Coordinates of C-alpha atoms and ligand atoms in Angstrom, one line a residue:
M606 CA 161.7 115.7 151.5
D607 CA 161.7 115.4 147.7
R608 CA 158.2 114.9 146.5
A609 CA 157.8 111.8 144.2
S610 CA 156.4 112.4 140.7
F611 CA 155.1 110.4 137.8
G612 CA 157.7 109.8 135.1
S613 CA 155.7 110.9 132.1
K614 CA 152.5 112.6 131.0
I615 CA 151.1 109.4 129.6
G616 CA 152.0 107.8 132.9
A617 CA 150.1 110.4 134.8
I618 CA 147.1 109.9 132.6
L619 CA 147.2 106.1 133.0
A620 CA 147.7 106.3 136.8
A621 CA 144.7 108.6 137.1
A622 CA 142.7 106.3 134.8
G623 CA 143.9 103.4 136.9
S624 CA 142.2 105.0 139.9
A625 CA 139.1 105.8 137.9
V626 CA 138.6 102.5 136.1
G627 CA 137.7 99.8 138.6
L628 CA 134.8 98.0 140.1
G629 CA 132.9 101.2 139.7
N630 CA 132.8 100.7 136.0
I631 CA 132.4 97.0 135.7
W632 CA 130.5 96.0 138.9
R633 CA 128.7 99.1 140.1
F634 CA 127.7 100.9 136.9
P635 CA 125.8 98.0 135.4
Y636 CA 123.8 97.3 138.5
E637 CA 123.0 101.0 139.2
A638 CA 121.9 101.4 135.6
G639 CA 119.9 98.2 135.9
N640 CA 118.2 99.4 139.1
H641 CA 117.4 102.7 137.6
G642 CA 115.8 101.6 134.3
G643 CA 118.8 101.5 131.9
A644 CA 119.2 104.0 129.0
A645 CA 117.6 107.1 130.6
F646 CA 119.9 106.6 133.6
I647 CA 122.9 106.3 131.3
L648 CA 122.1 109.6 129.5
I649 CA 121.8 111.4 132.8
Y650 CA 125.0 109.8 133.9
L651 CA 126.9 110.9 130.8
A652 CA 125.7 114.5 131.4
C653 CA 126.9 114.3 135.0
V654 CA 130.4 113.0 133.8
F655 CA 131.0 115.5 131.1
I656 CA 129.3 118.7 132.3
M657 CA 130.0 118.3 136.0
G658 CA 132.7 115.7 136.5
M659 CA 135.3 117.0 134.0
P660 CA 135.4 120.5 135.5
I661 CA 135.5 119.2 139.1
M662 CA 138.3 116.8 138.1
I663 CA 140.3 119.7 136.7
A664 CA 139.6 121.7 139.9
E665 CA 140.9 118.7 142.0
F666 CA 144.0 118.5 139.8
T667 CA 144.5 122.3 140.4
V668 CA 144.4 121.9 144.1
G669 CA 146.7 119.0 144.2
R670 CA 149.4 120.2 141.8
R671 CA 149.4 123.7 143.2
A672 CA 149.7 122.6 146.9
K673 CA 152.0 119.7 146.2
A674 CA 150.4 118.0 149.1
S675 CA 148.0 115.2 149.7
T676 CA 144.4 116.1 149.9
G677 CA 144.2 116.2 153.7
R678 CA 146.5 119.2 153.8
A679 CA 146.2 120.8 150.3
F680 CA 143.2 123.0 151.0
G681 CA 144.7 124.4 154.2
L682 CA 148.0 125.2 152.4
L683 CA 146.3 127.0 149.5
A684 CA 144.1 129.0 151.8
N685 CA 146.8 129.7 154.3
N686 CA 144.4 128.6 156.9
S687 CA 144.2 125.1 158.2
K688 CA 140.4 125.4 158.8
W689 CA 139.9 124.7 155.1
N690 CA 141.5 121.3 155.6
F691 CA 138.0 120.0 156.6
I692 CA 137.3 119.6 152.8
G693 CA 140.3 117.3 152.5
M694 CA 139.5 115.6 155.7
L695 CA 136.0 114.7 154.5
G696 CA 137.7 113.1 151.5
V697 CA 140.1 111.2 153.7
L698 CA 137.2 109.8 155.7
A699 CA 135.2 108.9 152.5
G700 CA 138.3 107.1 151.2
L701 CA 138.5 105.0 154.4
L702 CA 134.9 104.1 154.2
I703 CA 134.9 103.3 150.5
L704 CA 137.9 101.1 151.0
G705 CA 136.0 99.1 153.7
Y706 CA 133.3 97.8 151.4
Y707 CA 135.2 98.1 148.0
S708 CA 137.8 95.5 149.2
V709 CA 135.0 93.1 149.9
V710 CA 133.9 93.1 146.3
A711 CA 137.6 93.2 145.2
G712 CA 138.1 90.0 147.3
W713 CA 135.2 88.3 145.5
T714 CA 137.2 88.6 142.2
L715 CA 139.9 86.4 143.8
E716 CA 137.3 83.7 144.5
Y717 CA 136.2 83.9 140.9
I718 CA 139.8 83.7 139.7
I719 CA 140.2 80.4 141.6
A720 CA 136.8 79.2 140.4
S721 CA 137.9 79.9 136.8
V722 CA 141.1 77.9 137.2
T723 CA 139.5 75.0 138.9
N724 CA 136.9 75.1 136.1
G725 CA 134.2 75.8 138.6
F726 CA 131.9 77.3 135.9
A727 CA 131.6 74.2 133.7
D728 CA 128.3 72.4 133.3
K729 CA 126.3 74.9 135.4
T730 CA 122.9 76.4 134.8
P731 CA 122.1 80.1 135.4
E732 CA 120.3 79.0 138.6
D733 CA 123.5 77.3 139.8
F734 CA 125.4 80.5 139.4
V735 CA 122.9 82.5 141.4
A736 CA 123.0 79.9 144.2
A737 CA 126.8 79.6 144.1
F738 CA 127.1 83.4 144.5
Q739 CA 124.7 83.6 147.3
T740 CA 126.2 80.8 149.2
F741 CA 129.7 82.3 148.7
S742 CA 128.9 85.9 149.5
Q743 CA 126.9 85.0 152.7
D744 CA 129.6 82.7 154.0
P745 CA 131.2 84.1 157.2
I746 CA 134.7 82.9 156.3
R747 CA 135.7 82.6 152.7
P748 CA 134.9 86.2 151.5
V749 CA 136.7 87.5 154.6
I750 CA 139.8 85.6 153.7
W751 CA 139.8 87.0 150.2
L752 CA 139.1 90.5 151.6
L753 CA 142.2 90.2 153.9
A754 CA 144.3 89.0 151.0
F755 CA 143.2 91.9 148.9
L756 CA 143.9 94.4 151.6
F757 CA 147.3 92.8 152.0
F758 CA 148.2 93.2 148.3
T759 CA 147.1 96.8 148.5
H760 CA 149.0 97.5 151.6
F761 CA 152.1 95.9 150.2
I762 CA 152.2 98.1 147.1
V763 CA 151.4 101.3 149.0
V764 CA 154.2 100.6 151.4
K765 CA 156.7 99.9 148.6
G766 CA 155.9 103.4 147.3
V767 CA 153.3 103.4 144.5
K768 CA 154.9 105.7 142.0
D769 CA 156.9 103.1 140.0
G770 CA 154.4 100.4 140.7
I771 CA 151.2 102.3 139.8
E772 CA 152.6 104.0 136.7
K773 CA 154.3 100.9 135.3
S774 CA 151.4 98.5 136.0
A775 CA 148.9 100.9 134.6
K776 CA 150.8 101.2 131.3
I777 CA 150.6 97.5 130.8
M778 CA 147.2 96.7 132.3
M779 CA 145.0 99.4 130.8
P780 CA 145.5 98.4 127.2
V781 CA 145.1 94.7 128.0
L782 CA 141.9 95.4 129.9
F783 CA 140.7 97.4 127.0
I784 CA 141.2 94.6 124.4
L785 CA 139.6 92.0 126.6
I786 CA 136.6 94.0 127.4
V787 CA 136.0 94.7 123.7
V788 CA 136.3 91.0 122.8
L789 CA 133.9 90.1 125.6
A790 CA 131.4 92.7 124.6
I791 CA 131.4 91.2 121.1
C792 CA 130.9 87.7 122.5
S793 CA 128.1 88.8 124.8
M794 CA 126.3 90.6 122.0
T795 CA 126.2 87.5 119.9
L796 CA 124.4 85.4 122.6
P797 CA 120.8 84.4 121.9
N798 CA 118.3 87.1 122.9
A799 CA 121.1 89.6 123.3
S800 CA 119.0 92.3 121.5
K801 CA 116.7 92.7 124.5
G802 CA 119.7 93.7 126.5
L803 CA 120.9 96.2 123.9
E804 CA 117.5 97.7 123.8
F805 CA 117.5 98.1 127.6
L806 CA 120.9 99.8 127.3
L807 CA 120.1 102.0 124.3
K808 CA 116.3 102.9 124.4
P809 CA 115.6 105.4 127.0
D810 CA 112.3 105.2 128.9
F811 CA 112.0 108.6 130.6
S812 CA 108.8 107.6 132.4
K813 CA 111.1 105.8 134.9
V814 CA 113.1 109.0 135.7
N815 CA 112.6 110.3 139.2
A816 CA 114.7 111.9 142.0
D817 CA 116.5 108.6 142.8
V818 CA 117.7 108.3 139.2
F819 CA 119.3 111.7 139.3
L820 CA 121.0 111.0 142.7
G821 CA 122.1 107.6 141.5
A822 CA 123.6 108.9 138.3
M823 CA 125.4 111.8 140.0
G824 CA 126.7 109.4 142.7
Q825 CA 127.9 107.0 140.1
A826 CA 129.7 109.7 138.1
F827 CA 131.6 110.8 141.2
F828 CA 132.4 107.3 142.3
S829 CA 133.5 106.1 138.9
L830 CA 135.7 109.1 138.2
S831 CA 137.2 108.9 141.7
L832 CA 136.0 112.4 142.4
G833 CA 134.9 114.2 145.5
M834 CA 137.4 112.8 147.9
G835 CA 140.7 114.1 146.8
C836 CA 142.0 110.9 145.3
L837 CA 142.9 112.6 142.0
S838 CA 144.1 115.7 143.7
T839 CA 146.5 113.6 145.7
Y840 CA 147.7 112.0 142.4
A841 CA 147.9 115.5 140.9
S842 CA 150.4 116.4 143.6
Y843 CA 152.7 113.9 141.8
F844 CA 152.1 115.5 138.3
G845 CA 155.0 117.2 136.5
S846 CA 154.7 120.9 135.7
D847 CA 154.2 120.0 132.0
T848 CA 151.2 117.8 132.5
R849 CA 148.2 119.5 131.0
L850 CA 145.3 119.4 133.5
G851 CA 142.4 119.8 131.0
K852 CA 143.7 117.2 128.6
T853 CA 144.5 114.7 131.3
A854 CA 141.0 115.1 132.8
L855 CA 139.4 114.7 129.4
S856 CA 141.4 111.5 128.7
V857 CA 140.5 110.0 132.1
G858 CA 136.9 110.9 131.6
V859 CA 136.7 109.3 128.1
I860 CA 138.6 106.2 129.1
D861 CA 136.4 105.7 132.2
T862 CA 133.2 106.2 130.3
F863 CA 134.2 103.9 127.5
V864 CA 135.0 101.1 129.9
A865 CA 131.7 101.6 131.7
I866 CA 129.6 101.5 128.5
L867 CA 131.5 98.5 127.3
A868 CA 130.8 96.8 130.6
G869 CA 127.2 97.5 130.0
L870 CA 127.4 96.0 126.5
I871 CA 128.8 92.8 128.2
I872 CA 126.4 92.5 131.1
F873 CA 123.0 93.4 129.8
P874 CA 122.9 91.2 126.6
A875 CA 124.2 88.4 128.8
A876 CA 121.7 89.0 131.6
F877 CA 118.8 89.0 129.2
S878 CA 120.1 86.1 127.3
V879 CA 120.0 83.8 130.4
G880 CA 116.9 85.4 131.9
I881 CA 118.5 87.2 134.8
Q882 CA 116.9 90.5 135.8
P883 CA 119.1 93.5 135.2
D884 CA 118.2 94.9 138.6
A885 CA 119.8 91.9 140.4
G886 CA 122.0 94.4 142.3
P887 CA 125.6 93.9 143.4
S888 CA 125.5 90.2 142.5
L889 CA 124.9 91.0 138.8
I890 CA 128.3 90.6 137.3
F891 CA 129.1 87.6 139.4
I892 CA 126.2 85.8 138.0
T893 CA 126.0 87.0 134.4
L894 CA 129.7 86.8 133.5
P895 CA 130.3 83.1 134.3
N896 CA 127.3 82.5 132.1
V897 CA 128.8 84.5 129.2
F898 CA 132.0 82.4 129.4
Q899 CA 130.0 79.2 129.7
Q900 CA 127.7 79.9 126.8
A901 CA 130.0 81.7 124.5
F902 CA 132.8 79.1 124.8
G903 CA 130.9 76.2 126.4
G904 CA 131.9 73.9 123.5
I905 CA 135.6 74.5 124.2
P906 CA 136.1 74.3 128.0
F907 CA 139.7 75.4 127.7
L908 CA 138.8 78.6 126.0
A909 CA 136.1 79.3 128.6
M910 CA 138.6 78.8 131.3
I911 CA 141.2 81.1 129.8
F912 CA 138.7 83.9 129.1
S913 CA 137.2 83.8 132.5
L914 CA 140.6 83.6 134.2
L915 CA 141.8 86.6 132.2
F916 CA 138.7 88.6 132.9
Y917 CA 138.7 88.1 136.6
V918 CA 142.5 88.7 136.8
L919 CA 142.0 92.0 135.0
L920 CA 139.0 92.9 137.2
A921 CA 141.1 92.2 140.2
L922 CA 144.0 94.3 138.9
A923 CA 141.6 97.1 137.9
A924 CA 140.2 97.0 141.4
L925 CA 143.7 97.0 142.8
T926 CA 144.8 100.2 141.1
S927 CA 141.7 101.8 142.6
T928 CA 142.2 100.4 146.1
I929 CA 145.8 101.6 146.0
S930 CA 144.6 105.1 145.1
L931 CA 142.1 105.0 148.0
H932 CA 144.7 103.7 150.4
E933 CA 147.3 106.3 149.2
V934 CA 145.0 109.2 150.1
V935 CA 144.8 108.2 153.7
T936 CA 148.3 106.9 154.1
A937 CA 149.9 110.0 152.5
Y938 CA 147.8 112.2 154.8
L939 CA 148.8 110.4 158.0
N940 CA 152.4 110.4 156.8
E941 CA 152.5 114.1 155.9
R942 CA 150.4 115.4 158.7
F943 CA 151.6 113.4 161.7
K944 CA 155.1 112.8 160.4
I945 CA 154.7 109.0 161.0
G946 CA 156.5 106.7 158.5
R947 CA 154.7 105.4 155.5
N948 CA 154.9 102.0 156.9
R949 CA 153.1 102.8 160.1
A950 CA 150.7 105.1 158.4
A951 CA 149.7 102.3 155.9
M952 CA 149.4 99.9 158.8
L953 CA 146.8 102.1 160.6
V954 CA 144.8 102.4 157.3
T955 CA 144.9 98.7 156.6
G956 CA 144.0 97.9 160.3
F957 CA 141.0 100.2 160.1
C958 CA 139.8 98.7 156.8
I959 CA 140.2 95.2 158.0
V960 CA 137.6 96.0 160.7
T961 CA 135.1 97.8 158.4
G962 CA 135.8 95.3 155.6
I963 CA 134.9 92.3 157.9
L964 CA 131.8 94.1 159.1
S965 CA 130.7 94.9 155.5
S966 CA 131.3 91.3 154.4
L967 CA 129.4 89.8 157.4
S968 CA 126.5 92.2 156.9
L969 CA 125.7 90.4 153.6
G970 CA 125.1 87.2 155.5
A971 CA 125.7 86.3 159.1
W972 CA 125.2 89.8 160.6
D973 CA 121.7 91.0 159.8
A974 CA 121.6 94.4 161.5
K975 CA 120.0 97.1 159.5
F976 CA 120.7 100.8 159.4
F977 CA 117.9 102.9 157.9
S978 CA 116.8 99.6 156.4
L979 CA 120.2 99.1 154.7
S980 CA 122.9 96.5 155.5
F981 CA 126.2 97.9 156.7
F982 CA 127.7 97.2 153.3
D983 CA 124.9 99.1 151.5
L984 CA 125.1 101.9 154.1
L985 CA 128.7 102.5 153.4
D986 CA 128.0 102.6 149.7
F987 CA 125.1 105.0 150.1
V988 CA 126.8 107.3 152.5
T989 CA 130.0 107.6 150.5
A990 CA 128.8 107.5 146.8
K991 CA 125.5 109.3 147.2
L992 CA 126.3 111.8 150.0
M993 CA 130.0 112.3 150.7
L994 CA 131.4 112.3 147.2
P995 CA 128.8 114.8 145.8
L996 CA 129.2 116.9 148.9
G997 CA 133.0 116.8 148.5
G998 CA 132.6 117.8 144.8
L999 CA 130.4 120.7 145.8
L1000 CA 133.0 122.0 148.3
V1001 CA 135.8 121.7 145.7
C1002 CA 133.7 123.8 143.3
L1003 CA 133.1 126.4 145.9
F1004 CA 136.7 126.5 147.0
V1005 CA 138.2 126.7 143.5
G1006 CA 135.4 128.7 142.0
W1007 CA 134.9 131.4 144.6
Y1008 CA 137.8 131.3 147.1
L1009 CA 141.0 130.4 145.2
K1010 CA 142.3 133.3 143.2
R1011 CA 141.2 133.1 139.5
S1012 CA 144.8 133.7 138.4
V1013 CA 146.0 130.6 140.3
S1014 CA 143.5 128.5 138.4
Y1015 CA 144.4 130.1 135.2
E1016 CA 148.1 129.5 135.8
E1017 CA 147.5 125.8 136.5
L1018 CA 145.3 125.3 133.5
T1019 CA 147.7 126.9 131.1
N1020 CA 150.9 125.6 132.8
Y1021 CA 152.0 129.1 133.6
G1022 CA 150.9 130.6 130.4
L1023 CA 152.7 128.1 128.2
Q1024 CA 149.5 126.7 126.8
K1025 CA 146.1 127.9 125.9
A1026 CA 143.0 127.1 127.8
T1027 CA 140.2 128.6 125.8
Y1028 CA 137.6 126.7 127.8
F1029 CA 138.6 128.7 131.0
P1030 CA 135.5 131.0 131.1
I1031 CA 133.1 128.0 130.7
Y1032 CA 135.0 126.0 133.3
M1033 CA 134.8 128.8 135.8
F1034 CA 131.1 129.3 135.1
I1035 CA 130.4 125.6 135.8
L1036 CA 132.5 125.6 139.0
R1037 CA 130.9 128.8 140.3
Y1038 CA 127.3 128.4 139.3
F1039 CA 126.2 125.4 137.3
A1040 CA 127.7 122.5 139.3
P1041 CA 127.0 123.8 142.8
I1042 CA 123.4 124.6 141.9
A1043 CA 122.9 121.2 140.1
I1044 CA 124.4 119.2 143.0
T1045 CA 122.2 121.1 145.5
L1046 CA 119.1 120.7 143.4
I1047 CA 119.7 116.9 143.1
F1048 CA 120.1 116.6 146.9
V1049 CA 117.1 118.7 147.6
N1050 CA 115.0 116.9 145.0
E1051 CA 116.0 113.6 146.5
L1052 CA 114.7 114.8 149.9
G1053 CA 111.4 115.4 148.2
W1054 CA 111.3 119.1 148.9
L1055 CA 110.7 120.0 145.3
S1056 CA 107.6 117.9 144.7
Ligands
LIG1081 N1 136.8 105.1 140.7 C1 136.9 103.8 141.3 C2 136.1 102.8 140.5 O1 135.4 103.1 139.6 C3 136.5 103.8 142.7 C4 137.1 104.9 143.5 C5 136.3 105.9 144.1 C6 138.5 105.0 143.6 C7 136.8 106.9 144.7 C8 139.0 106.1 144.3 C9 138.2 107.0 144.8 O2 136.2 101.6 140.8

């Protein structure tokens, strides 16, 4: 079977950036930063992205492009021993679990698209937005319908074969998303009282830094960059031989970080302006953003409508390029490993996620079971982002750093000696020592064994 590939280098970058940029940047980053005290968290997050995330992303690219197989099989192929497939399998499982709760939030964006069009944001107070979100997210039916719709879109594109779809849509969507988010950040920063939000975002208070902050920042870095579960290594199996792995990773990291910081510049000034606590949790953007639209363009309802519509459409599309990448990891694995058609494989994935998705959605309202004092939704988020992804990242470091031949890594990084990779020794040092030790310390610290 001929393996599909992306058509161009820029297409490869944008597809990988499409996976990385998503709800993680615009929804999860602001509330994690809000919960963990703001600026100090962000600094630790940036360190995690650039010191640990970039090398691990290059390592994942190396595994995928070298093996030319989806992540569930790539490690076994490279090691010539299928036992190593457990690393990829862990990723496949993490992908399934993330998709289960991610699509719930992705579904919410659809509700907000409709609310924008029907002008559901006009003449409302901040309290109304809080109440509206709570009523909606705790409803047993509406969010479930949106969740199903979102999974259906994802399924449809994955079944069609994502290559053309992903690459093309990413090329159009990413620049538009970028422009919109800049415009909105400017609007948000001109709201009354916005400076308090800026201060929260820019003035670090290190007295708030504890073990949780480190684990939160590391988990967010993995989640936002789509690392630790073989998503980007599956995409790298579609990279051409002239795609430069280091340059691609750096571009994805910079784009992803930029979008997250800009999202912070939108959310925090807006939250402080309307008196909403920045640690409101997962509801944060669904409460603050309608307020921004309302207040910034309140005098001109049509403009408010257009902006909110555009924003939620883009949020939905950004989420879609991420859900596609999550779905693709599992579908490609089932397809390659068990030789079942893409259609069938995708159906199994979608079926599974419908079940976990419905459970996550209900766990925010009707179903009040708690697991380690977390709802099912929060449990999935915690187990994947804070445990499975960093663990997956650690295993990739050990595999590429210690097990895979150094010459293989060097060949991949230099495109078979055609290019230079002067950063190679630092890269190897981080993979072999720095990242594994840092990840382990953060885990151990969280368990309280260091204090
Ligand atoms: N990176 C995506 C986001 O920020 C989420 C994601 C995680 C996608 C892991 C794929 C794999 O929204």
